[in-house]
Amino acid sequence: MSSSFGLLLRSSRQAAQLTIEELSHASGVSVRAIGDMERGVSRGPQRRTVEALAEALRLDDGRRAELVEAARAGRPRPSGPLPGACELPREAGDFTGRTRELELLRQLAGQAEAGAAAVVATISGTAGIGKTALAVHAARLLAESFPDGRFYVDLRGMDSAPPAPGLVLSRLLKALGVAEQRIPGDEEERAGLYRALLNDRRCLIVLDNAADEGQVRPLLPASGPGMTIITSRRSLAGLEGVRQVPLTELSDREAAALLEAIVGKQRTAADPDGTAELVRLCGNLPLAVRIAGNRLQSRPGRTIGQLAGRLQDEGRRLEALAVGDLAVAAAFALSYQQVSGMARVAFQRLALAAGSDFGIPLAAVVVQADLFEAEDALEELVELGLLTSPYVGRYVFHDLVRLYARAQLEQEEPVDARERTRRRMEDWLLEVAVVAGRWFEPEYGAPPSEWRSLVTLDSRKAASDWLQAEGTAWLEALRSAARRHEHATVVEVAESMHWFSDQWRRWGHWREVFELSSDAARAMGDRLQEAVHLNYLSWALSVCDGRMEEGEATALRAFELAGEVGDLRQQGWALFYAGWPDYGDPAKLERELDYNQRAPDLLLQAGDLEGYPQAMMVHILTLRRAGQAEEALRRNLALVTTLRDPSYGGSPAIVNFSIGAALGHLGLTYVALERWAEAVDAFQQAVPVLRTHSVPPALAYTQRGLGIALLELGRVEEARQALVEAVQLFEEDGDGAQAAEVVKKLEEIGEH
């Protein structure tokens, strides 16, 4: 039998002519610990301690190995893993997706083999997201990396009384081969023994369904070549030194692949559209997809499309997503049962919101609390996996969780209470939308000093951010106001959006906004307001949706109404919108010339000094398209001179922007005439003016024109810089087609 660790350590220390105090100083191990080891009180110190002592003693490889082996021999020696204890659960065999997460777990397993520190990963996410499936699948894939065993414990975190850490430690120690009579009675001592056993074993421990940090912290090893994977609906963000692996729903492709793995490729290939629709209705949630697949398996005669049709009914969707002892609603219920008072109210009432995502102020409105209380409630829901928070201040419902919340609201709040909450929310949304939209109106700008709200709108950017983030919500509130025949409110909200809408052309809903407002004005019998909002609608149809014929017809209807009430300004705007360039219909060019030749004159007569330059620039553009570049140049130069005249008047900010835009058009006119140097000069005058205004398209077209003109003059590097910025601006505006064209031009430069 080899010598004890204590004897070897003492003889090695004496051979090195060191006192215990000197060895302590050199190794970092306490004097008391070294004394305990030499006296045999501590017979199996941890490997890190042994390595530190060996290094301080400057032992050769043979002596070092002897010391390490003696320490190993002095530790408790269980009889080996107990067969069948803490075994991994059965895997379905159709695991799909999670490629990125599995690769991360593989990398962590590689770090575990180094054994420097314990490797711990937490897999978190909502009910049914596939946390357990991922952990178990990873444990099977990584079997070769952990030859000393893979162990699994269900921590039953959603139970009313989850098992205490001491009980879990007892189970794990038995699984690791410790006889029951040798398991310490004290929880702390159990944890110490557990850590000592894992210190030199390559084991993988799966702690499934953890309740909270307090339950799992005693179950984490301090060091060693093993790995622990924890799953929980909570983020367990309080754990130190762990790698977090948050799960979201599967991608469309992965969800369809999971359904195919369950029901077979023949059935999914026979109905690809039904497959896509079914997984969409399941919210790409693995549990929901599995339930749907199992239902199809049990009914071979039912098609995928038929099941998708049944799930279309939101009121019955959760009921339909149940089979045997699997049910989506039941999985959500386990989390919901743990929600406290205000968070419970927030969870229910936020199901009334039109969109699946929302900010803290909206939550504060529905629960009638301050921002801090609302945020605390939302964070509690995130911790329980009932909401996600993709970035600060925004919270998101999974579609199926939202349906569950709606069902709880209907069960727990009477109809009249729900309607009061909905109305309070919608009134608030429309009020803030008007104030935010007016930031962009020349006559308004910043909110009145006396205005107070849960939202801070202290800049145009803040206003724009709010309008875009809550677009789905305030649009639904506008629809509700229209359904209640609150015509004046609908008109007011749409009017406040007129200038902002030009900043967010690609939203996709401006046609509906201005359809609602023009209908409301018509219902009020206000022909002038109807003309105004038909003009806005014409813009949305032509500019946003590309429905040029409808846009022209709508503008001409506005022109007719404005004529009936004798309003020159709206007649001018109507002709402006009717003459919007239609590049897809060359036959319209003659009508466009007529419309936009008359529009500037009408606007000038009406005293609309902000509208006049816009109409004139469209006229100049149409002249260029018609091959009348010289006439376009004459009018363009005159427009720049007019706008630069201090006596012109009008809104300084809008006129300043118009000067920049007119100079940009002047550059394009010179390009049409191939007068490159003059084009560059005009563009370079335009750029600094346009930079001061938040209208990316205007600056993008100007930079593109500048780049082309510079190329013609052989100024390649300057041209490249201008074109690169044009690409960025087009992409910022969401205009991928224009960005692609400029990229092509840049590639041509690179080839020469």
Short mmCIF file of C-alpha atoms in Angstrom, two decimals, residues 305-512:
data_model
loop_
_atom_site.label_atom_id
_atom_site.label_comp_id
_atom_site.label_asym_id
_atom_site.label_seq_id
_atom_site.Cartn_x
_atom_site.Cartn_y
_atom_site.Cartn_z
CA GLY A 305 -54.50 21.55 -43.24
CA GLN A 306 -57.59 20.36 -41.40
CA LEU A 307 -55.87 20.61 -38.02
CA ALA A 308 -54.53 24.04 -38.97
CA GLY A 309 -58.08 25.08 -39.81
CA ARG A 310 -59.26 24.06 -36.36
CA LEU A 311 -56.48 26.08 -34.72
CA GLN A 312 -57.53 29.23 -36.61
CA ASP A 313 -60.11 29.96 -33.92
CA GLU A 314 -58.14 31.81 -31.22
CA GLY A 315 -60.81 31.09 -28.66
CA ARG A 316 -60.35 27.32 -29.05
CA ARG A 317 -56.67 27.12 -29.98
CA LEU A 318 -55.31 26.32 -26.53
CA GLU A 319 -58.07 23.76 -25.98
CA ALA A 320 -57.12 22.08 -29.26
CA LEU A 321 -53.43 22.01 -28.33
CA ALA A 322 -53.84 19.13 -25.90
CA VAL A 323 -53.40 15.41 -26.31
CA GLY A 324 -53.23 12.76 -23.60
CA ASP A 325 -51.43 14.27 -20.60
CA LEU A 326 -49.75 16.95 -22.74
CA ALA A 327 -51.40 20.38 -22.85
CA VAL A 328 -49.98 23.80 -23.65
CA ALA A 329 -52.39 25.54 -21.27
CA ALA A 330 -51.42 23.23 -18.42
CA ALA A 331 -47.74 24.04 -18.95
CA PHE A 332 -48.46 27.77 -18.78
CA ALA A 333 -50.67 27.28 -15.72
CA LEU A 334 -47.74 26.00 -13.65
CA SER A 335 -45.98 29.33 -14.10
CA TYR A 336 -49.15 31.39 -13.73
CA GLN A 337 -49.90 29.83 -10.35
CA GLN A 338 -46.72 31.43 -9.00
CA VAL A 339 -47.54 34.97 -10.15
CA SER A 340 -48.23 37.53 -7.43
CA GLY A 341 -50.96 40.20 -7.27
CA MET A 342 -49.96 43.11 -9.51
CA ALA A 343 -48.01 40.89 -11.92
CA ARG A 344 -51.11 38.70 -12.25
CA VAL A 345 -53.25 41.75 -13.11
CA ALA A 346 -50.64 42.96 -15.63
CA PHE A 347 -50.40 39.52 -17.23
CA GLN A 348 -54.15 39.37 -17.76
CA ARG A 349 -54.81 42.94 -18.85
CA LEU A 350 -51.86 43.21 -21.24
CA ALA A 351 -53.61 40.58 -23.34
CA LEU A 352 -55.92 43.46 -24.32
CA ALA A 353 -53.04 45.21 -26.11
CA ALA A 354 -53.19 45.00 -29.88
CA GLY A 355 -49.60 43.89 -30.28
CA SER A 356 -47.62 41.12 -28.64
CA ASP A 357 -44.96 43.61 -27.51
CA PHE A 358 -45.30 46.70 -25.35
CA GLY A 359 -43.42 49.10 -23.14
CA ILE A 360 -43.53 49.81 -19.42
CA PRO A 361 -45.78 52.90 -19.74
CA LEU A 362 -48.54 50.89 -21.43
CA ALA A 363 -48.36 48.31 -18.64
CA ALA A 364 -48.58 51.12 -16.06
CA VAL A 365 -51.74 52.40 -17.73
CA VAL A 366 -53.53 49.04 -17.73
CA VAL A 367 -52.65 48.20 -14.10
CA GLN A 368 -53.05 51.82 -12.91
CA ALA A 369 -49.65 51.92 -11.24
CA ASP A 370 -46.49 54.00 -11.49
CA LEU A 371 -43.65 53.08 -13.82
CA PHE A 372 -41.54 51.41 -11.15
CA GLU A 373 -44.37 49.20 -9.92
CA ALA A 374 -45.27 48.27 -13.49
CA GLU A 375 -41.67 47.39 -14.32
CA ASP A 376 -41.39 45.20 -11.22
CA ALA A 377 -44.54 43.33 -12.29
CA LEU A 378 -43.21 42.82 -15.81
CA GLU A 379 -39.85 41.61 -14.55
CA GLU A 380 -41.60 39.07 -12.35
CA LEU A 381 -43.41 37.75 -15.42
CA VAL A 382 -40.11 37.56 -17.30
CA GLU A 383 -38.56 35.62 -14.42
CA LEU A 384 -41.39 33.09 -14.62
CA GLY A 385 -41.02 32.72 -18.37
CA LEU A 386 -44.42 34.26 -19.15
CA LEU A 387 -42.87 37.23 -20.96
CA THR A 388 -39.56 37.86 -22.66
CA SER A 389 -37.65 41.13 -22.70
CA PRO A 390 -35.54 41.28 -25.86
CA TYR A 391 -34.16 44.71 -24.94
CA VAL A 392 -34.49 47.25 -22.17
CA GLY A 393 -37.97 48.64 -21.68
CA ARG A 394 -39.79 46.30 -24.10
CA TYR A 395 -41.64 43.11 -23.22
CA VAL A 396 -43.07 40.43 -25.50
CA PHE A 397 -45.81 37.81 -25.19
CA HIS A 398 -45.47 34.53 -27.04
CA ASP A 399 -48.66 34.23 -29.11
CA LEU A 400 -49.90 31.20 -27.19
CA VAL A 401 -49.03 32.69 -23.80
CA ARG A 402 -51.03 35.75 -24.82
CA LEU A 403 -54.05 33.59 -25.60
CA TYR A 404 -53.67 31.97 -22.18
CA ALA A 405 -53.51 35.41 -20.53
CA ARG A 406 -56.65 36.47 -22.40
CA ALA A 407 -58.47 33.36 -21.18
CA GLN A 408 -57.47 34.12 -17.58
CA LEU A 409 -58.67 37.70 -17.97
CA GLU A 410 -62.05 36.54 -19.24
CA GLN A 411 -62.37 34.16 -16.30
CA GLU A 412 -61.28 36.58 -13.60
CA GLU A 413 -62.54 40.04 -14.69
CA PRO A 414 -66.13 40.99 -15.63
CA VAL A 415 -66.84 42.34 -19.10
CA ASP A 416 -67.44 45.93 -17.97
CA ALA A 417 -64.12 46.01 -16.09
CA ARG A 418 -62.29 44.71 -19.15
CA GLU A 419 -63.90 47.37 -21.33
CA ARG A 420 -62.95 50.14 -18.91
CA THR A 421 -59.34 48.95 -19.03
CA ARG A 422 -59.40 48.77 -22.82
CA ARG A 423 -60.87 52.26 -23.12
CA ARG A 424 -58.37 53.73 -20.64
CA MET A 425 -55.52 52.16 -22.62
CA GLU A 426 -56.81 53.31 -26.01
CA ASP A 427 -57.54 56.86 -24.86
CA TRP A 428 -54.02 57.12 -23.49
CA LEU A 429 -52.49 55.72 -26.69
CA LEU A 430 -54.32 58.21 -28.89
CA GLU A 431 -53.49 61.14 -26.63
CA VAL A 432 -49.77 60.32 -26.69
CA ALA A 433 -49.88 59.61 -30.44
CA VAL A 434 -51.26 63.11 -31.12
CA VAL A 435 -48.61 64.79 -28.96
CA ALA A 436 -45.82 62.69 -30.47
CA GLY A 437 -47.03 63.28 -34.03
CA ARG A 438 -47.21 67.04 -33.50
CA TRP A 439 -43.49 67.13 -32.79
CA PHE A 440 -43.14 67.08 -36.60
CA GLU A 441 -45.80 69.72 -37.31
CA PRO A 442 -44.33 73.20 -37.99
CA GLU A 443 -47.08 74.86 -35.93
CA TYR A 444 -46.54 72.67 -32.85
CA GLY A 445 -43.19 70.99 -32.13
CA ALA A 446 -42.48 70.09 -28.50
CA PRO A 447 -45.40 69.22 -26.18
CA PRO A 448 -46.93 72.05 -24.14
CA SER A 449 -45.08 72.65 -20.86
CA GLU A 450 -48.14 71.65 -18.86
CA TRP A 451 -48.51 68.28 -20.62
CA ARG A 452 -47.79 65.31 -18.36
CA SER A 453 -47.67 61.64 -19.23
CA LEU A 454 -45.97 58.36 -18.41
CA VAL A 455 -43.96 58.84 -21.62
CA THR A 456 -41.18 61.39 -21.97
CA LEU A 457 -41.36 63.04 -25.39
CA ASP A 458 -38.51 65.51 -25.05
CA SER A 459 -37.22 65.28 -28.61
CA ARG A 460 -38.31 64.44 -32.14
CA LYS A 461 -36.33 61.21 -31.87
CA ALA A 462 -38.15 60.21 -28.68
CA ALA A 463 -41.47 60.96 -30.38
CA SER A 464 -40.51 58.97 -33.47
CA ASP A 465 -39.26 56.04 -31.40
CA TRP A 466 -42.51 55.88 -29.43
CA LEU A 467 -44.74 56.15 -32.52
CA GLN A 468 -42.87 53.33 -34.21
CA ALA A 469 -42.56 51.09 -31.14
CA GLU A 470 -46.27 51.41 -30.31
CA GLY A 471 -47.50 51.64 -33.91
CA THR A 472 -49.59 48.48 -33.73
CA ALA A 473 -51.15 49.63 -30.45
CA TRP A 474 -52.14 53.19 -31.41
CA LEU A 475 -53.37 52.05 -34.83
CA GLU A 476 -55.74 49.57 -33.17
CA ALA A 477 -56.86 52.33 -30.80
CA LEU A 478 -57.59 54.49 -33.86
CA ARG A 479 -59.64 51.67 -35.38
CA SER A 480 -61.60 51.39 -32.14
CA ALA A 481 -62.32 55.12 -32.17
CA ALA A 482 -63.57 54.80 -35.75
CA ARG A 483 -65.82 51.89 -34.78
CA ARG A 484 -67.26 54.06 -31.98
CA HIS A 485 -67.89 56.83 -34.55
CA GLU A 486 -65.59 59.23 -32.72
CA HIS A 487 -64.99 61.07 -35.97
CA ALA A 488 -63.32 64.20 -34.56
CA THR A 489 -60.78 62.08 -32.66
CA VAL A 490 -59.95 60.04 -35.75
CA VAL A 491 -59.41 63.19 -37.81
CA GLU A 492 -57.27 64.78 -35.08
CA VAL A 493 -55.00 61.75 -34.75
CA ALA A 494 -54.54 61.39 -38.52
CA GLU A 495 -53.88 65.11 -38.88
CA SER A 496 -51.15 64.92 -36.24
CA MET A 497 -49.49 62.15 -38.29
CA HIS A 498 -49.35 64.07 -41.57
CA TRP A 499 -45.77 65.33 -41.26
CA PHE A 500 -44.48 62.32 -39.34
CA SER A 501 -45.80 59.89 -41.95
CA ASP A 502 -43.20 61.18 -44.40
CA GLN A 503 -40.48 60.09 -41.93
CA TRP A 504 -41.83 56.52 -41.77
CA ARG A 505 -43.05 55.86 -45.28
CA ARG A 506 -42.43 52.13 -45.14
CA TRP A 507 -44.66 51.41 -42.16
CA GLY A 508 -47.33 49.86 -44.37
CA HIS A 509 -50.45 51.26 -42.65
CA TRP A 510 -50.71 54.90 -43.73
CA ARG A 511 -53.36 54.09 -46.32
CA GLU A 512 -55.61 52.70 -43.58
#
